[in-house]
PDB file of C-alpha atoms in Angstrom:
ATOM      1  CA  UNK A 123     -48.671  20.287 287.446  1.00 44.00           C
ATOM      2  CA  UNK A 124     -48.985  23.305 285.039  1.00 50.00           C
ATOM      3  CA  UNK A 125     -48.694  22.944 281.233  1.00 50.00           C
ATOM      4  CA  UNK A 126     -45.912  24.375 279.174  1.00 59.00           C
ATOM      5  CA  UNK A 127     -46.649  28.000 278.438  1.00 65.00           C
ATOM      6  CA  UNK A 128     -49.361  28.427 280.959  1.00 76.00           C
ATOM      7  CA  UNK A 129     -49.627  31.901 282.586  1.00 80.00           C
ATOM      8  CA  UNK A 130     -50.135  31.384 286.432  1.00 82.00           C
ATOM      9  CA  UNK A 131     -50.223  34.096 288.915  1.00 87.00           C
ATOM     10  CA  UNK A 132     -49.062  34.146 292.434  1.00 87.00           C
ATOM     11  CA  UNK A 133     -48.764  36.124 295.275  1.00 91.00           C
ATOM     12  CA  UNK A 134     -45.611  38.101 296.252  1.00 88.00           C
ATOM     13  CA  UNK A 135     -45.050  35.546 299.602  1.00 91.00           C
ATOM     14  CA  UNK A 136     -45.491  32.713 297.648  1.00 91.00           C
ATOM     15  CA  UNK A 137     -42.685  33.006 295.282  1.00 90.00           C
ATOM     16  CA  UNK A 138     -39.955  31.310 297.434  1.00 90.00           C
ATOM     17  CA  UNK A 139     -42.327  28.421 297.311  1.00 90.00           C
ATOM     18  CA  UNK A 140     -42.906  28.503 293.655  1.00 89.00           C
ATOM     19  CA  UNK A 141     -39.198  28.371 293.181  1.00 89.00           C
ATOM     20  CA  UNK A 142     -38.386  25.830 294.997  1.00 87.00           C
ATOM     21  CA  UNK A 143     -40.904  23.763 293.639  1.00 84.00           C
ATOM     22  CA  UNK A 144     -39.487  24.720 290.060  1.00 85.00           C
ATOM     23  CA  UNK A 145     -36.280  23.501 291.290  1.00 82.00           C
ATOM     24  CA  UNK A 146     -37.266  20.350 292.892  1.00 77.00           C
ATOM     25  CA  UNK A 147     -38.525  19.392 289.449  1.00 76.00           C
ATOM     26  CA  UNK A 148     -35.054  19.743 287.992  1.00 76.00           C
ATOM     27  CA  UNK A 149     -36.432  22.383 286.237  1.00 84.00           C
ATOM     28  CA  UNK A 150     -34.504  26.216 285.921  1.00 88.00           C
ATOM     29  CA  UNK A 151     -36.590  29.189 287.020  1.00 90.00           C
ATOM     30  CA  UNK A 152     -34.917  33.256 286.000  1.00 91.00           C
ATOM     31  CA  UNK A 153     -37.062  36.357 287.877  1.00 90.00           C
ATOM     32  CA  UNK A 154     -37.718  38.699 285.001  1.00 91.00           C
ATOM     33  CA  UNK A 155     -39.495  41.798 284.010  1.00 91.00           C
ATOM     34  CA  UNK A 156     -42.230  41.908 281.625  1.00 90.00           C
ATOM     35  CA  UNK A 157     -40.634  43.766 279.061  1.00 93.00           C
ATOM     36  CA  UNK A 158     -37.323  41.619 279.242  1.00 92.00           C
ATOM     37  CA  UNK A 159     -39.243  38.602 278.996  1.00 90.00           C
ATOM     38  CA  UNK A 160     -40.545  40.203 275.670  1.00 90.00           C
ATOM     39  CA  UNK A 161     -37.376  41.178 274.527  1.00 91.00           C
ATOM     40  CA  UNK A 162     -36.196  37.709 274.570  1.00 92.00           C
ATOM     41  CA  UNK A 163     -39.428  35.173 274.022  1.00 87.00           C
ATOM     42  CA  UNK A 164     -38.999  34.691 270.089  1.00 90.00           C
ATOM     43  CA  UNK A 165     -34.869  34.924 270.530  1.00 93.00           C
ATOM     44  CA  UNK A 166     -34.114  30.848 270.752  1.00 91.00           C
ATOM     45  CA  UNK A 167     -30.329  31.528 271.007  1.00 93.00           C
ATOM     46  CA  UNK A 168     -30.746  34.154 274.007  1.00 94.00           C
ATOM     47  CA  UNK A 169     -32.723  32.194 275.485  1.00 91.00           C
ATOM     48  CA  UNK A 170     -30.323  29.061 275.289  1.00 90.00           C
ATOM     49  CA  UNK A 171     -27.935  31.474 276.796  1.00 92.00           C
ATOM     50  CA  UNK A 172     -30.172  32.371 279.447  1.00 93.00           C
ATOM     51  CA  UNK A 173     -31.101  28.884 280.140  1.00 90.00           C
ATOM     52  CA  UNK A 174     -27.370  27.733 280.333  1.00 91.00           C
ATOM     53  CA  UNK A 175     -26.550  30.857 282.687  1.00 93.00           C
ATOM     54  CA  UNK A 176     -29.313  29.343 285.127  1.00 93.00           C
ATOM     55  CA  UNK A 177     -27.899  26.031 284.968  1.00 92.00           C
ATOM     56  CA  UNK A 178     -24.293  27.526 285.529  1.00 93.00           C
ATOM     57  CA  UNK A 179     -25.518  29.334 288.469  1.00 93.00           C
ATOM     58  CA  UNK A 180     -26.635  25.778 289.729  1.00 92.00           C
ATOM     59  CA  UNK A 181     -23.534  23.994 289.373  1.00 93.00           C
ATOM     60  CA  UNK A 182     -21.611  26.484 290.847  1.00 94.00           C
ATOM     61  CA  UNK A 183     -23.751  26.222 294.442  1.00 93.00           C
ATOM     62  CA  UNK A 184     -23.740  22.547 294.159  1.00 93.00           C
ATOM     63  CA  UNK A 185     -20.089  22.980 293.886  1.00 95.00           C
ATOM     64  CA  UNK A 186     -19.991  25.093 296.640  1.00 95.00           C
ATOM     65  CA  UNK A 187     -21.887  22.984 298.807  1.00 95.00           C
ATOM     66  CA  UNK A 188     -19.291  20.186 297.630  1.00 95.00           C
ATOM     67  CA  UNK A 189     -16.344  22.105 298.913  1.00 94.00           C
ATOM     68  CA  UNK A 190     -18.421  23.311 302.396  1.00 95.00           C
ATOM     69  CA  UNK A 191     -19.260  19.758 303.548  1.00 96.00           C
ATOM     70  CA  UNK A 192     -17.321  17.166 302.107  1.00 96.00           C
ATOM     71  CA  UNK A 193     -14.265  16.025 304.386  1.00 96.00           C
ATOM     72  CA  UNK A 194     -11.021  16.923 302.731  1.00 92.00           C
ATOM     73  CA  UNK A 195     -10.219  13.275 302.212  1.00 93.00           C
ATOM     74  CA  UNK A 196     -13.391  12.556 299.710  1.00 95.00           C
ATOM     75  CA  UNK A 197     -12.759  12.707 296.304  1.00 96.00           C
ATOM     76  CA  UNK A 198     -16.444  13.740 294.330  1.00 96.00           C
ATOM     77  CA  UNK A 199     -16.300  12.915 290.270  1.00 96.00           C
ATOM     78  CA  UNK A 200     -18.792  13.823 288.209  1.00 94.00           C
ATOM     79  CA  UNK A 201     -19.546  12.037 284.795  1.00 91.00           C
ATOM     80  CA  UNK A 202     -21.968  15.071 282.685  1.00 93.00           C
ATOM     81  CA  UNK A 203     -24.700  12.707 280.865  1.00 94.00           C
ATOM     82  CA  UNK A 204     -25.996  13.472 277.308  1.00 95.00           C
ATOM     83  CA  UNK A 205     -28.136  16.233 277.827  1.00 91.00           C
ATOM     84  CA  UNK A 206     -25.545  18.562 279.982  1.00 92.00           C
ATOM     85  CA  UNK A 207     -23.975  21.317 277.698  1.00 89.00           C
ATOM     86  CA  UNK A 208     -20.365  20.829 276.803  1.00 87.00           C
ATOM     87  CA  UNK A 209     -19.568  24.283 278.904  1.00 86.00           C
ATOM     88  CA  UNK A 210     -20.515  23.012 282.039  1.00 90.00           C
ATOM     89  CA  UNK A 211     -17.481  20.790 282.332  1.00 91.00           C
ATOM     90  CA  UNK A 212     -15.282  24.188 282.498  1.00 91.00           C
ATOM     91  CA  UNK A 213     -17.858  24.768 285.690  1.00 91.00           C
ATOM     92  CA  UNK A 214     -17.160  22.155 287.379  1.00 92.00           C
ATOM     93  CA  UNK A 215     -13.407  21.961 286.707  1.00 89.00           C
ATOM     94  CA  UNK A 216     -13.416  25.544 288.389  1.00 90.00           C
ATOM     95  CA  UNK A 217     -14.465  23.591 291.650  1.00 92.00           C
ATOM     96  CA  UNK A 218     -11.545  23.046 294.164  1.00 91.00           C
ATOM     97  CA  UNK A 219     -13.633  19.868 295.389  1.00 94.00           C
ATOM     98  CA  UNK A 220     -15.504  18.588 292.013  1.00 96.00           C
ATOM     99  CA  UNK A 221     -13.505  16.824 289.834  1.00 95.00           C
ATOM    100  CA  UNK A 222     -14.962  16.243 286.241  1.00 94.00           C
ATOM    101  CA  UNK A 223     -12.476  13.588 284.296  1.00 94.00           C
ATOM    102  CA  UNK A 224     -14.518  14.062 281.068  1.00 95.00           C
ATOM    103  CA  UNK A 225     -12.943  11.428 278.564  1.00 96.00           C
ATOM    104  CA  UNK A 226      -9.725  10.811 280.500  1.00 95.00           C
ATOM    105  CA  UNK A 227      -8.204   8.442 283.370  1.00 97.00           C
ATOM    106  CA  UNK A 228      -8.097   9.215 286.866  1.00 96.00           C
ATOM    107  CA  UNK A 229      -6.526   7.418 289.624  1.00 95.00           C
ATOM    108  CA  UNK A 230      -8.639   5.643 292.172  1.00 94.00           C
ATOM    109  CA  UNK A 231      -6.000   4.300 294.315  1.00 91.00           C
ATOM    110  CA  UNK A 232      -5.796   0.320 293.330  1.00 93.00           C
ATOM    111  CA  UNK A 233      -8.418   1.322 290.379  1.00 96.00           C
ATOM    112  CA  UNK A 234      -8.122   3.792 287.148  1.00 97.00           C
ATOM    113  CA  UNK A 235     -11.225   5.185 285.846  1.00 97.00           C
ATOM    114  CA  UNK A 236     -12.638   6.540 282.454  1.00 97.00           C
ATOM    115  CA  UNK A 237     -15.566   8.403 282.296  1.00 97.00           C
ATOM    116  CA  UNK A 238     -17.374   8.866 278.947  1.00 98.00           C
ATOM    117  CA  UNK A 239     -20.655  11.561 278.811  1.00 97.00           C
ATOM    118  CA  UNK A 240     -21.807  10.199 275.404  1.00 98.00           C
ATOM    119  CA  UNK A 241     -25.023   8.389 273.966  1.00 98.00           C
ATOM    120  CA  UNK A 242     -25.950   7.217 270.541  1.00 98.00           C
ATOM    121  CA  UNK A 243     -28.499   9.074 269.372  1.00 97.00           C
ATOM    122  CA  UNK A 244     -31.877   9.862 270.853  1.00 96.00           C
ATOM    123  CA  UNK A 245     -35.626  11.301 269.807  1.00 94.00           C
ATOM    124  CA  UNK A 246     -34.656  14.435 271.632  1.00 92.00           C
ATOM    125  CA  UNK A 247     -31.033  15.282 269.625  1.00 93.00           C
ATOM    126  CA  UNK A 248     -29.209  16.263 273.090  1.00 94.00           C
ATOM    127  CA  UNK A 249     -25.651  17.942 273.430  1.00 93.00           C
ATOM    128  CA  UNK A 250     -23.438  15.067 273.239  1.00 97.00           C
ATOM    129  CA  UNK A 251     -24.610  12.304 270.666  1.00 98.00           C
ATOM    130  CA  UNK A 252     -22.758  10.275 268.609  1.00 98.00           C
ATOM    131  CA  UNK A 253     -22.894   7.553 266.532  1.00 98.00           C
ATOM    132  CA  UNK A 254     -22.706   3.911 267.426  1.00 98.00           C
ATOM    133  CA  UNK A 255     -19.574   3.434 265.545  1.00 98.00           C
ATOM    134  CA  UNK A 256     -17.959   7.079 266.596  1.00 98.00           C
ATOM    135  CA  UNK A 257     -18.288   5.520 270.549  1.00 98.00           C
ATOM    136  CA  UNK A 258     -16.490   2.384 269.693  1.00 98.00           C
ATOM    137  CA  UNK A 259     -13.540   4.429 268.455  1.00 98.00           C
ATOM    138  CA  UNK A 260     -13.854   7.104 271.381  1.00 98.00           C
ATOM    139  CA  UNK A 261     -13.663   3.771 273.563  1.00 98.00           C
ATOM    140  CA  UNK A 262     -11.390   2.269 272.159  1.00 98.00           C
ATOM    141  CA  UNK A 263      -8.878   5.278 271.996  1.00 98.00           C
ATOM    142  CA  UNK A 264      -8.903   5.770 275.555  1.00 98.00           C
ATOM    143  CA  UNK A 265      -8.196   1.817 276.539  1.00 98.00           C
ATOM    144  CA  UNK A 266      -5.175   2.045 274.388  1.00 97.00           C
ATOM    145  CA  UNK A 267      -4.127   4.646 276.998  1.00 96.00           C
ATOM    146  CA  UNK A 268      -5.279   2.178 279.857  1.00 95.00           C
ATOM    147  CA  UNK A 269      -2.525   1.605 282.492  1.00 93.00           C
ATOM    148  CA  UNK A 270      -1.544  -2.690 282.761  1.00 90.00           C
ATOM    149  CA  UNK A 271      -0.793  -2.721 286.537  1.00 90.00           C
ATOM    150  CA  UNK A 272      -4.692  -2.254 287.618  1.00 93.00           C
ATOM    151  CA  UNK A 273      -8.087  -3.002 286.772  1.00 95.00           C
ATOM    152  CA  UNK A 274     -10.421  -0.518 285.204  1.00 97.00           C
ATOM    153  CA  UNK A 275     -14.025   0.994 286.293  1.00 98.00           C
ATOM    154  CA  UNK A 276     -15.402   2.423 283.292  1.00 98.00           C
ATOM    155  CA  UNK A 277     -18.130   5.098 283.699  1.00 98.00           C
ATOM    156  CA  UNK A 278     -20.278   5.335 280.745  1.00 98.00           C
ATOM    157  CA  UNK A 279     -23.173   7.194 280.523  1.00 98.00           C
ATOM    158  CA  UNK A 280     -24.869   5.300 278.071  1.00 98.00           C
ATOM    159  CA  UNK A 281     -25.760   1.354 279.290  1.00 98.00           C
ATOM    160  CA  UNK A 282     -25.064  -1.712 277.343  1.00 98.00           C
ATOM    161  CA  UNK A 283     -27.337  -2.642 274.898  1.00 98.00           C
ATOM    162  CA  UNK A 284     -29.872  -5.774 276.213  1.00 98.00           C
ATOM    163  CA  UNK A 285     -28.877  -5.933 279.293  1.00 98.00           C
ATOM    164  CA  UNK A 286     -31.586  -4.533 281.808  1.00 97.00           C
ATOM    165  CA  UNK A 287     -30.151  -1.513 282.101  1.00 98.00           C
ATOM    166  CA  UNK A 288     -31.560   0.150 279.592  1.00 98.00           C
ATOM    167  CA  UNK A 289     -35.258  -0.665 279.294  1.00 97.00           C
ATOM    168  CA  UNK A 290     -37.268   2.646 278.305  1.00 95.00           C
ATOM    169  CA  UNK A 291     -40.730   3.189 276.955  1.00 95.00           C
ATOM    170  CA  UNK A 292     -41.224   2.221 273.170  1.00 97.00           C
ATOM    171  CA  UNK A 293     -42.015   5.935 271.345  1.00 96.00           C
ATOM    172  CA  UNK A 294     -44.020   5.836 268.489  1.00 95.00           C
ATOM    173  CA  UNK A 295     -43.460   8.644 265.441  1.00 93.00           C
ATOM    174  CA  UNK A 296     -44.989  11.421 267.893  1.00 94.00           C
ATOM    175  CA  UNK A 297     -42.798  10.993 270.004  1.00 94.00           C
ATOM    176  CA  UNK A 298     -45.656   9.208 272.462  1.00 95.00           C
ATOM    177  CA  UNK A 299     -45.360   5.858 274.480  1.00 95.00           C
ATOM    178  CA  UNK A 300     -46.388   2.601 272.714  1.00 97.00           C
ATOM    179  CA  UNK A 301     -49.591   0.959 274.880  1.00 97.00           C
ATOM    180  CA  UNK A 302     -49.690  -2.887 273.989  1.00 96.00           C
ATOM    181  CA  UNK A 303     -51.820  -4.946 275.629  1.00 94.00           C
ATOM    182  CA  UNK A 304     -53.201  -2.290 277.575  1.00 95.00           C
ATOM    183  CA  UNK A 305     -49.721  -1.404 279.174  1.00 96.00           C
ATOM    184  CA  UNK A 306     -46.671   0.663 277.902  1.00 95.00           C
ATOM    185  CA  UNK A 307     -44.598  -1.218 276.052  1.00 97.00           C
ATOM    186  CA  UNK A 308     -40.756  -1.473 277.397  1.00 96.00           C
ATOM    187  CA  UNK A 309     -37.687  -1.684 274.687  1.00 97.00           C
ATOM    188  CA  UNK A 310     -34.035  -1.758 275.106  1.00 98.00           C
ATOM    189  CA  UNK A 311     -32.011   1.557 274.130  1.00 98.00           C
ATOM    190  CA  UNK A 312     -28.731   1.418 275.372  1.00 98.00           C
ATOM    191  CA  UNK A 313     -25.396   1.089 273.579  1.00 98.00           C
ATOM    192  CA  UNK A 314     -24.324  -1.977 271.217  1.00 98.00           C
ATOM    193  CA  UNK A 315     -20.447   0.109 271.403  1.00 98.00           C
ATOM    194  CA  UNK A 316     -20.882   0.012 275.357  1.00 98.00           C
ATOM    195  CA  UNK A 317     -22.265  -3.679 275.236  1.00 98.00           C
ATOM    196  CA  UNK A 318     -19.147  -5.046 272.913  1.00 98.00           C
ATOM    197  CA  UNK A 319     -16.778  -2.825 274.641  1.00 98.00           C
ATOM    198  CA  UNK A 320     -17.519  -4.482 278.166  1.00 98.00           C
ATOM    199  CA  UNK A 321     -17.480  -7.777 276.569  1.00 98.00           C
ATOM    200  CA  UNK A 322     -13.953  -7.150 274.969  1.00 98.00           C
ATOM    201  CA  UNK A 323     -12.296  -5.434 277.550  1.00 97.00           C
ATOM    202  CA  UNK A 324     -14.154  -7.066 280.607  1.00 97.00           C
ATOM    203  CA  UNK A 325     -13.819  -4.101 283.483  1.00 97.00           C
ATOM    204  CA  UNK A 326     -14.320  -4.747 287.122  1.00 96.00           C
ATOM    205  CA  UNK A 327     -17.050  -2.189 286.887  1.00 98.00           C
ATOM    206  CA  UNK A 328     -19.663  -0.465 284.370  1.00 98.00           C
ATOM    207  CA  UNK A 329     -20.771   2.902 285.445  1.00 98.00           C
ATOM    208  CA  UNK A 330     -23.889   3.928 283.729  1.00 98.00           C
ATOM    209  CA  UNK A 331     -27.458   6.139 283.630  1.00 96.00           C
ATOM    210  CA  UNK A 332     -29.108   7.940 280.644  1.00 96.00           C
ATOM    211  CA  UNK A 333     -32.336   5.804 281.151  1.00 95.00           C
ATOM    212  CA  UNK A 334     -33.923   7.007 284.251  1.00 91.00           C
ATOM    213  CA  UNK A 335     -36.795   4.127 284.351  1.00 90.00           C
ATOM    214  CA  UNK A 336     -34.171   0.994 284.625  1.00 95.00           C
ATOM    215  CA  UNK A 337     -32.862   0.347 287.961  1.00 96.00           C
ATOM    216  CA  UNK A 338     -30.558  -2.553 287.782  1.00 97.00           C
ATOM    217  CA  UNK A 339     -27.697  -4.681 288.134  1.00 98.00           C
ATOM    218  CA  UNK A 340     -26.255  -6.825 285.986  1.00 97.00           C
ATOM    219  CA  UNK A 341     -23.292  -8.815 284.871  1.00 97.00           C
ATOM    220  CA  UNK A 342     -21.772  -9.366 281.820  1.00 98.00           C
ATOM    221  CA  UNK A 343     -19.228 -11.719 281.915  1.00 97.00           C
ATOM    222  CA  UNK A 344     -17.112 -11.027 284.657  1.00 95.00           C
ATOM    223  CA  UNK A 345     -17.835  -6.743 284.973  1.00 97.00           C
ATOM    224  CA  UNK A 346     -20.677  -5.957 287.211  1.00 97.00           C
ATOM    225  CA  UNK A 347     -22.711  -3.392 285.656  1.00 98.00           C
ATOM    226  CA  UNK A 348     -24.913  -0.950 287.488  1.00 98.00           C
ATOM    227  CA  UNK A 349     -27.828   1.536 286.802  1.00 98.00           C
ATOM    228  CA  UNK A 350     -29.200   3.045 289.677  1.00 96.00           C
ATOM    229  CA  UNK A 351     -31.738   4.738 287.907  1.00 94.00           C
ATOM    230  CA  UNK A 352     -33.574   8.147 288.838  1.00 85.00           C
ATOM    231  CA  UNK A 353     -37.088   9.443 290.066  1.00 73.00           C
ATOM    232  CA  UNK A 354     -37.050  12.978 289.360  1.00 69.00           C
ATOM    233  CA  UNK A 355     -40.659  13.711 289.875  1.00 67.00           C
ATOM    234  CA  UNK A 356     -40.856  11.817 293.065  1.00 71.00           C
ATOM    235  CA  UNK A 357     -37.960  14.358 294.295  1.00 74.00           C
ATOM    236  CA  UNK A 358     -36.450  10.433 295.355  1.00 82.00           C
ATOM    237  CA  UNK A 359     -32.626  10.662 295.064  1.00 86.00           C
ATOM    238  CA  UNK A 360     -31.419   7.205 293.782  1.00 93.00           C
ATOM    239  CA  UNK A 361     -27.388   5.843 293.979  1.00 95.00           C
ATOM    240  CA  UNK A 362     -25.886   2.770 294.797  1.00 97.00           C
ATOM    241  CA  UNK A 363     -22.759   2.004 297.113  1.00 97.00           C
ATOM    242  CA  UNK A 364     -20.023   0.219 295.795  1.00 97.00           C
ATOM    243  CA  UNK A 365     -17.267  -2.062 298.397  1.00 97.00           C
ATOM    244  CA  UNK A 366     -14.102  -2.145 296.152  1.00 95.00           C
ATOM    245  CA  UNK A 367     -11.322  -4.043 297.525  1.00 94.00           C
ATOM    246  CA  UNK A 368      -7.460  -2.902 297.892  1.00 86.00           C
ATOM    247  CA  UNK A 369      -6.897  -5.709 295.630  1.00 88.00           C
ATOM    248  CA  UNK A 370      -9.166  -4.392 292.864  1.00 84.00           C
ATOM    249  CA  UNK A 371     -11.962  -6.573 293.216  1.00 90.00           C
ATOM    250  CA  UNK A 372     -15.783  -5.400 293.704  1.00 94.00           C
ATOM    251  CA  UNK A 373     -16.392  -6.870 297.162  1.00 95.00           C
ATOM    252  CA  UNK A 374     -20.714  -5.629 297.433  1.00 96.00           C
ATOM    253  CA  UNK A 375     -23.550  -3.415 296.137  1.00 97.00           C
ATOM    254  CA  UNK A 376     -25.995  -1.819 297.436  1.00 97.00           C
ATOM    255  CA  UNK A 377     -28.837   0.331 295.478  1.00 96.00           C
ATOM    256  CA  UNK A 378     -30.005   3.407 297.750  1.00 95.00           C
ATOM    257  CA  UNK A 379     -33.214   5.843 297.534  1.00 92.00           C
ATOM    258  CA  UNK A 380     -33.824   9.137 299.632  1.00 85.00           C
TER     259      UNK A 380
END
């Protein structure tokens, strides 16, 4: 591991390597010239642009690679999470294969779905935060507009507060983990709006992410709710496959790694 800003050097064949390696990471890596990196090292917006370019360029070949070896009958929908730039969603929608139902229904045969990117807010003040109370009203809103003659999966990024989802490290004013007894100390951070939304409306299914460290399943009253959680720096790829029935019932679960 290399730390931010440190200069390393390597040799011409190497590169490919080094990029990949960038990549893996989840990180963004742009070839440039001395004297364009200089042009644009103290510039924060060109840089943002530059940064949002690279992840653009990403999207694009995932898309790509969507649309190459996906059968024609399987539908992929992607939820963006609180950290992915509002543009993006104009990326994906350009995909003939990607479908990105950003704060709207879609139609999942004897299921309709809402997907919702937001978060209340975090340490790191990412693209799409709101309030506590702004995400009750943004839920709300949409189940007004939620068809009677199915049940509902509801894909929010954010889990419910409390409920095992969304156990993260404790951060103290630094910005640094809490150590108690020796051992980083583990809070809840999820959504109270998500939490009293499932409990009012009572889905078949909660969709949810945002906190990478808490792998789990949970129900609250009658909605399963799922987190399968993330291990970027592992390079582990974590999901979870859902059995929904024609009836609209959640028939099984099962959490995956690979």
């Amino acid at each position: 591991a290399k730390i931010k800003g440190e200069e390393i050097i390597v040799p011409v064949e190497e590169e490919a390597h080094l990029l990949a390696e960038i990549n893996r990471y989840g990180y963004y890596s742009r070839r440039m010239e001395v004297d364009e990196v200089d042009l644009v090292k103290d510039d924060k917006k060109e840089v943002e642009r530059l940064f949002q370019e690279e992840i653009a360029k990403q999207l694009i070949h995932w898309c790509e690679l969507a649309d190459e070896r996906l059968a024609k009958h399987v539908r992929c929908i992607v939820t963006p999470g609180n950290d992915d730039p509002g543009p993006m969603d104009i990326v994906i929608d350009s995909s003939t294969k990607v479908e990105c139902p950003t704060l709207r229904w879609i139609d999942l045969g004897p299921f309709a779905m809402i997907s919702v990117p937001y978060t209340p807010p975090t340490p790191w003040f990412t693209e799409r935060e709101i309030s506590e109370e702004q995400l009750t009203v943004v839920i709300d809103d949409l189940m007004l507009q939620a068809p009677s003659d199915r049940p509902v999966i509801m894909s929010l990024h954010c889990p419910p507060y409390g409920s095992g989802l969304d156990n993260a490290p404790e951060l103290d004013e630094t910005l640094r983990p809490v150590i108690r007894g020796g051992r980083p100390s583990f809070i809840p951070v999820g959504s109270t709006a998500v939490r009293d939304a499932i409990k009012k409306y009572q889905p078949a299914l909660g969709l949810h992410g945002h906190i990478h460290e808490s792998r789990a399943v949970q129900k609250i009253g009658s909605t399963l709710c799922v987190n399968p959680g993330s291990d970027y720096s592992a390079d582990v790829l974590r999901g979870v496959v859902i059995d929904l029935a024609s009836d609209g019932t959640v028939l099984d679960f099962l959490l995956t790694a690979g």
